PDB file of C-alpha atoms in Angstrom:
ATOM      1  CA  MET F   1      -7.122  14.074 -24.082  1.00 54.00           C
ATOM      2  CA  LYS F   2      -6.793  17.864 -23.873  1.00 61.00           C
ATOM      3  CA  ASN F   3      -9.688  18.253 -21.555  1.00 71.00           C
ATOM      4  CA  PHE F   4      -8.153  15.749 -19.198  1.00 69.00           C
ATOM      5  CA  LEU F   5      -4.851  17.472 -18.923  1.00 67.00           C
ATOM      6  CA  ASP F   6      -6.654  20.628 -18.371  1.00 71.00           C
ATOM      7  CA  ASP F   7      -8.848  19.337 -15.906  1.00 73.00           C
ATOM      8  CA  ILE F   8      -5.557  17.775 -13.872  1.00 72.00           C
ATOM      9  CA  SER F   9      -3.723  21.110 -14.365  1.00 69.00           C
ATOM     10  CA  ARG F  10      -6.926  22.945 -12.937  1.00 72.00           C
ATOM     11  CA  ILE F  11      -7.491  20.580 -10.035  1.00 72.00           C
ATOM     12  CA  THR F  12      -3.820  20.791  -8.812  1.00 68.00           C
ATOM     13  CA  SER F  13      -3.722  24.577  -8.946  1.00 64.00           C
ATOM     14  CA  ILE F  14      -6.857  24.714  -7.092  1.00 69.00           C
ATOM     15  CA  LYS F  15      -5.475  22.405  -4.323  1.00 67.00           C
ATOM     16  CA  LEU F  16      -2.172  24.258  -4.293  1.00 61.00           C
ATOM     17  CA  ALA F  17      -3.582  27.672  -3.910  1.00 64.00           C
ATOM     18  CA  ARG F  18      -5.832  26.353  -0.952  1.00 65.00           C
ATOM     19  CA  THR F  19      -3.157  24.782   1.171  1.00 65.00           C
ATOM     20  CA  THR F  20      -0.701  27.671   0.202  1.00 62.00           C
ATOM     21  CA  THR F  21      -0.855  31.433   1.444  1.00 66.00           C
ATOM     22  CA  ARG F  22       1.123  34.251   0.465  1.00 63.00           C
ATOM     23  CA  ARG F  23       2.480  34.501   3.857  1.00 65.00           C
ATOM     24  CA  LYS F  24       3.835  30.748   3.737  1.00 64.00           C
ATOM     25  CA  ALA F  25       5.162  31.480   0.385  1.00 55.00           C
ATOM     26  CA  LEU F  26       6.830  34.468   1.415  1.00 56.00           C
ATOM     27  CA  SER F  27       8.080  32.951   4.574  1.00 64.00           C
ATOM     28  CA  LYS F  28       9.646  30.134   2.866  1.00 57.00           C
ATOM     29  CA  ILE F  29      11.156  32.365   0.127  1.00 58.00           C
ATOM     30  CA  VAL F  30      12.772  34.746   2.972  1.00 56.00           C
ATOM     31  CA  GLY F  31      14.151  31.309   4.721  1.00 57.00           C
ATOM     32  CA  SER F  32      15.436  29.875   1.739  1.00 54.00           C
ATOM     33  CA  VAL F  33      17.440  33.100   1.101  1.00 51.00           C
ATOM     34  CA  VAL F  34      18.571  33.765   4.659  1.00 47.00           C
ATOM     35  CA  GLY F  35      19.785  30.409   4.740  1.00 47.00           C
ATOM     36  CA  GLY F  36      21.640  30.325   1.569  1.00 46.00           C
ATOM     37  CA  VAL F  37      23.525  33.402   2.588  1.00 45.00           C
ATOM     38  CA  VAL F  38      24.270  32.030   6.009  1.00 44.00           C
ATOM     39  CA  GLY F  39      25.698  29.037   4.147  1.00 42.00           C
ATOM     40  CA  LEU F  40      27.490  30.620   1.410  1.00 41.00           C
ATOM     41  CA  THR F  41      29.399  32.764   4.144  1.00 43.00           C
ATOM     42  CA  PHE F  42      30.166  29.856   6.145  1.00 41.00           C
ATOM     43  CA  PHE F  43      31.570  27.898   3.566  1.00 39.00           C
ATOM     44  CA  ALA F  44      33.635  30.538   1.615  1.00 39.00           C
ATOM     45  CA  ASP F  45      35.346  31.163   5.153  1.00 39.00           C
ATOM     46  CA  LYS F  46      36.153  27.543   5.500  1.00 37.00           C
ATOM     47  CA  ALA F  47      37.303  27.165   1.940  1.00 38.00           C
ATOM     48  CA  PHE F  48      39.594  30.314   2.813  1.00 40.00           C
ATOM     49  CA  ALA F  49      40.694  28.914   5.607  1.00 44.00           C
ATOM     50  CA  ALA F  50      41.807  25.641   3.810  1.00 44.00           C
ATOM     51  CA  ALA F  51      43.906  27.506   1.396  1.00 54.00           C
ATOM     52  CA  CYS F  52      45.503  29.596   4.224  1.00 61.00           C
ATOM     53  CA  ASP F  53      46.646  26.214   5.676  1.00 64.00           C
ATOM     54  CA  LYS F  54      49.166  26.061   2.705  1.00 69.00           C
ATOM     55  CA  CYS F  55      50.954  28.893   3.953  1.00 75.00           C
ATOM     56  CA  GLN F  56      54.083  28.114   5.803  1.00 68.00           C
ATOM     57  CA  ASN F  57      55.465  31.540   5.860  1.00 70.00           C
ATOM     58  CA  TRP F  58      53.645  35.031   4.768  1.00 69.00           C
ATOM     59  CA  TYR F  59      55.487  37.730   2.893  1.00 68.00           C
ATOM     60  CA  VAL F  60      53.728  41.205   2.578  1.00 71.00           C
ATOM     61  CA  GLY F  61      55.245  44.025   0.967  1.00 70.00           C
ATOM     62  CA  SER F  62      55.827  46.139  -2.106  1.00 68.00           C
ATOM     63  CA  TRP F  63      56.432  42.888  -4.269  1.00 69.00           C
ATOM     64  CA  CYS F  64      53.998  40.093  -4.350  1.00 73.00           C
ATOM     65  CA  GLY F  65      54.344  37.194  -6.140  1.00 80.00           C
ATOM     66  CA  CYS F  66      56.084  33.647  -6.414  1.00 88.00           C
ATOM     67  CA  SER F  67      59.841  32.802  -6.972  1.00 89.00           C
ATOM     68  CA  PRO F  68      59.194  29.168  -8.580  1.00 93.00           C
ATOM     69  CA  PRO F  69      62.351  26.606  -8.201  1.00 94.00           C
ATOM     70  CA  ASN F  70      64.802  27.039 -10.882  1.00 95.00           C
ATOM     71  CA  GLY F  71      62.598  30.197 -11.915  1.00 94.00           C
ATOM     72  CA  ASP F  72      60.185  28.015 -14.086  1.00 95.00           C
ATOM     73  CA  TYR F  73      56.564  27.543 -13.422  1.00 96.00           C
ATOM     74  CA  CYS F  74      54.882  24.192 -14.183  1.00 96.00           C
ATOM     75  CA  SER F  75      52.517  23.928 -16.960  1.00 94.00           C
ATOM     76  CA  GLY F  76      49.309  22.316 -15.880  1.00 94.00           C
ATOM     77  CA  CYS F  77      49.088  23.595 -12.272  1.00 93.00           C
ATOM     78  CA  GLY F  78      45.620  23.111 -10.405  1.00 85.00           C
ATOM     79  CA  SER F  79      43.684  25.492  -8.243  1.00 78.00           C
ATOM     80  CA  SER F  80      45.079  26.761  -5.030  1.00 79.00           C
ATOM     81  CA  ALA F  81      48.426  26.231  -6.566  1.00 84.00           C
ATOM     82  CA  SER F  82      48.290  22.396  -6.798  1.00 89.00           C
ATOM     83  CA  CYS F  83      50.967  20.693  -8.370  1.00 94.00           C
ATOM     84  CA  PRO F  84      50.087  19.150 -11.731  1.00 94.00           C
ATOM     85  CA  SER F  85      49.757  15.572 -12.507  1.00 93.00           C
ATOM     86  CA  GLY F  86      52.860  13.618 -12.322  1.00 94.00           C
ATOM     87  CA  TYR F  87      54.411  15.922  -9.520  1.00 95.00           C
ATOM     88  CA  LYS F  88      54.119  16.266  -5.976  1.00 94.00           C
ATOM     89  CA  LEU F  89      55.213  19.031  -3.335  1.00 93.00           C
ATOM     90  CA  SER F  90      58.560  19.766  -2.958  1.00 94.00           C
ATOM     91  CA  LYS F  91      60.062  20.198   0.516  1.00 93.00           C
ATOM     92  CA  ALA F  92      63.475  21.103  -0.500  1.00 95.00           C
ATOM     93  CA  TRP F  93      63.391  24.768  -1.454  1.00 93.00           C
ATOM     94  CA  GLY F  94      62.859  26.106   1.842  1.00 89.00           C
ATOM     95  CA  TYR F  95      59.222  25.127   3.072  1.00 88.00           C
ATOM     96  CA  ALA F  96      59.865  21.949   4.685  1.00 89.00           C
ATOM     97  CA  SER F  97      56.605  21.355   6.255  1.00 87.00           C
ATOM     98  CA  THR F  98      54.040  22.420   3.442  1.00 87.00           C
ATOM     99  CA  GLY F  99      56.115  23.129   0.385  1.00 91.00           C
ATOM    100  CA  CYS F 100      54.186  26.424  -0.258  1.00 91.00           C
ATOM    101  CA  TRP F 101      54.158  29.875   0.907  1.00 87.00           C
ATOM    102  CA  CYS F 102      52.003  33.087   0.661  1.00 86.00           C
ATOM    103  CA  SER F 103      52.748  36.455  -0.769  1.00 84.00           C
ATOM    104  CA  SER F 104      50.553  39.612  -0.384  1.00 80.00           C
ATOM    105  CA  CYS F 105      51.247  43.195  -1.492  1.00 76.00           C
ATOM    106  CA  SER F 106      50.670  45.859   1.079  1.00 72.00           C
ATOM    107  CA  GLY F 107      47.244  47.337   0.750  1.00 70.00           C
ATOM    108  CA  SER F 108      45.863  44.421  -1.835  1.00 73.00           C
ATOM    109  CA  SER F 109      43.032  42.670  -1.366  1.00 73.00           C
ATOM    110  CA  ASN F 110      44.695  39.423  -2.821  1.00 78.00           C
ATOM    111  CA  TYR F 111      47.581  37.148  -2.248  1.00 82.00           C
ATOM    112  CA  TYR F 112      49.178  34.604  -4.079  1.00 86.00           C
ATOM    113  CA  VAL F 113      49.532  31.049  -2.855  1.00 88.00           C
ATOM    114  CA  CYS F 114      53.065  29.557  -4.276  1.00 91.00           C
ATOM    115  CA  CYS F 115      54.051  26.077  -4.116  1.00 93.00           C
ATOM    116  CA  ASP F 116      57.343  24.086  -5.122  1.00 94.00           C
ATOM    117  CA  CYS F 117      56.656  21.218  -7.483  1.00 96.00           C
ATOM    118  CA  THR F 118      58.851  18.037  -8.183  1.00 95.00           C
ATOM    119  CA  LYS F 119      58.670  15.145 -10.455  1.00 94.00           C
ATOM    120  CA  GLY F 120      61.734  13.578  -8.408  1.00 91.00           C
ATOM    121  CA  SER F 121      61.451  10.539  -6.147  1.00 89.00           C
ATOM    122  CA  ASN F 122      62.861  12.623  -2.910  1.00 90.00           C
ATOM    123  CA  THR F 123      60.660  15.461  -2.310  1.00 90.00           C
ATOM    124  CA  SER F 124      63.639  16.884   0.282  1.00 92.00           C
ATOM    125  CA  LYS F 125      65.987  17.064  -2.873  1.00 94.00           C
ATOM    126  CA  ARG F 126      66.447  19.586  -5.270  1.00 95.00           C
ATOM    127  CA  TYR F 127      66.207  18.374  -9.227  1.00 96.00           C
ATOM    128  CA  SER F 128      66.854  20.613 -12.035  1.00 95.00           C
ATOM    129  CA  SER F 129      63.196  19.614 -13.509  1.00 95.00           C
ATOM    130  CA  ASP F 130      61.693  21.027 -10.229  1.00 96.00           C
ATOM    131  CA  CYS F 131      59.107  24.071 -10.886  1.00 97.00           C
ATOM    132  CA  GLY F 132      56.591  25.959  -9.101  1.00 96.00           C
ATOM    133  CA  CYS F 133      52.543  26.750  -9.163  1.00 95.00           C
ATOM    134  CA  LYS F 134      50.810  29.796  -7.924  1.00 91.00           C
ATOM    135  CA  SER F 135      47.308  31.180  -7.735  1.00 88.00           C
ATOM    136  CA  SER F 136      45.507  34.338  -6.798  1.00 84.00           C
ATOM    137  CA  VAL F 137      43.250  34.457  -3.698  1.00 79.00           C
ATOM    138  CA  ALA F 138      40.873  36.954  -2.857  1.00 75.00           C
ATOM    139  CA  GLN F 139      41.522  37.714   1.209  1.00 66.00           C
ATOM    140  CA  SER F 140      38.430  37.783   3.655  1.00 59.00           C
ATOM    141  CA  GLY F 141      40.503  38.894   6.279  1.00 49.00           C
ATOM    142  CA  TYR F 142      41.115  35.807   8.012  1.00 47.00           C
ATOM    143  CA  CYS F 143      44.832  34.758   7.072  1.00 53.00           C
ATOM    144  CA  VAL F 144      46.536  38.061   7.117  1.00 45.00           C
ATOM    145  CA  GLN F 145      49.524  37.512   9.394  1.00 42.00           C
TER     146      GLN F 145
END
């Protein structure tokens, strides 16, 4: 059995060596690396642009952060300041189109996405149980307004 496996691996490696040159191998590696970098750059920009779409308003200044409804942050917030399970975006706290806004410190390379959340049935009405979510996002130069 050992000789059979040795023979198969030897024959396979010889065939592979005959069909692949160093130049072809290097070309495929370089092509894969360049394609990967281009792909990551393209999709990173698209993900960043999607996060920016949540920002109904932008605030840039010395204070950067979020002011959640009723002064309370929700527990269980998701990425990009998405509301936790059982909550939906509230449009009653001043951001009637998206329920979210963004805040950036002057000179900072990050910004916050801040969203208002509610358990209430009417997203245009304020409830005492309303709370907020925030997430920090690194800027790549596309959303500075």
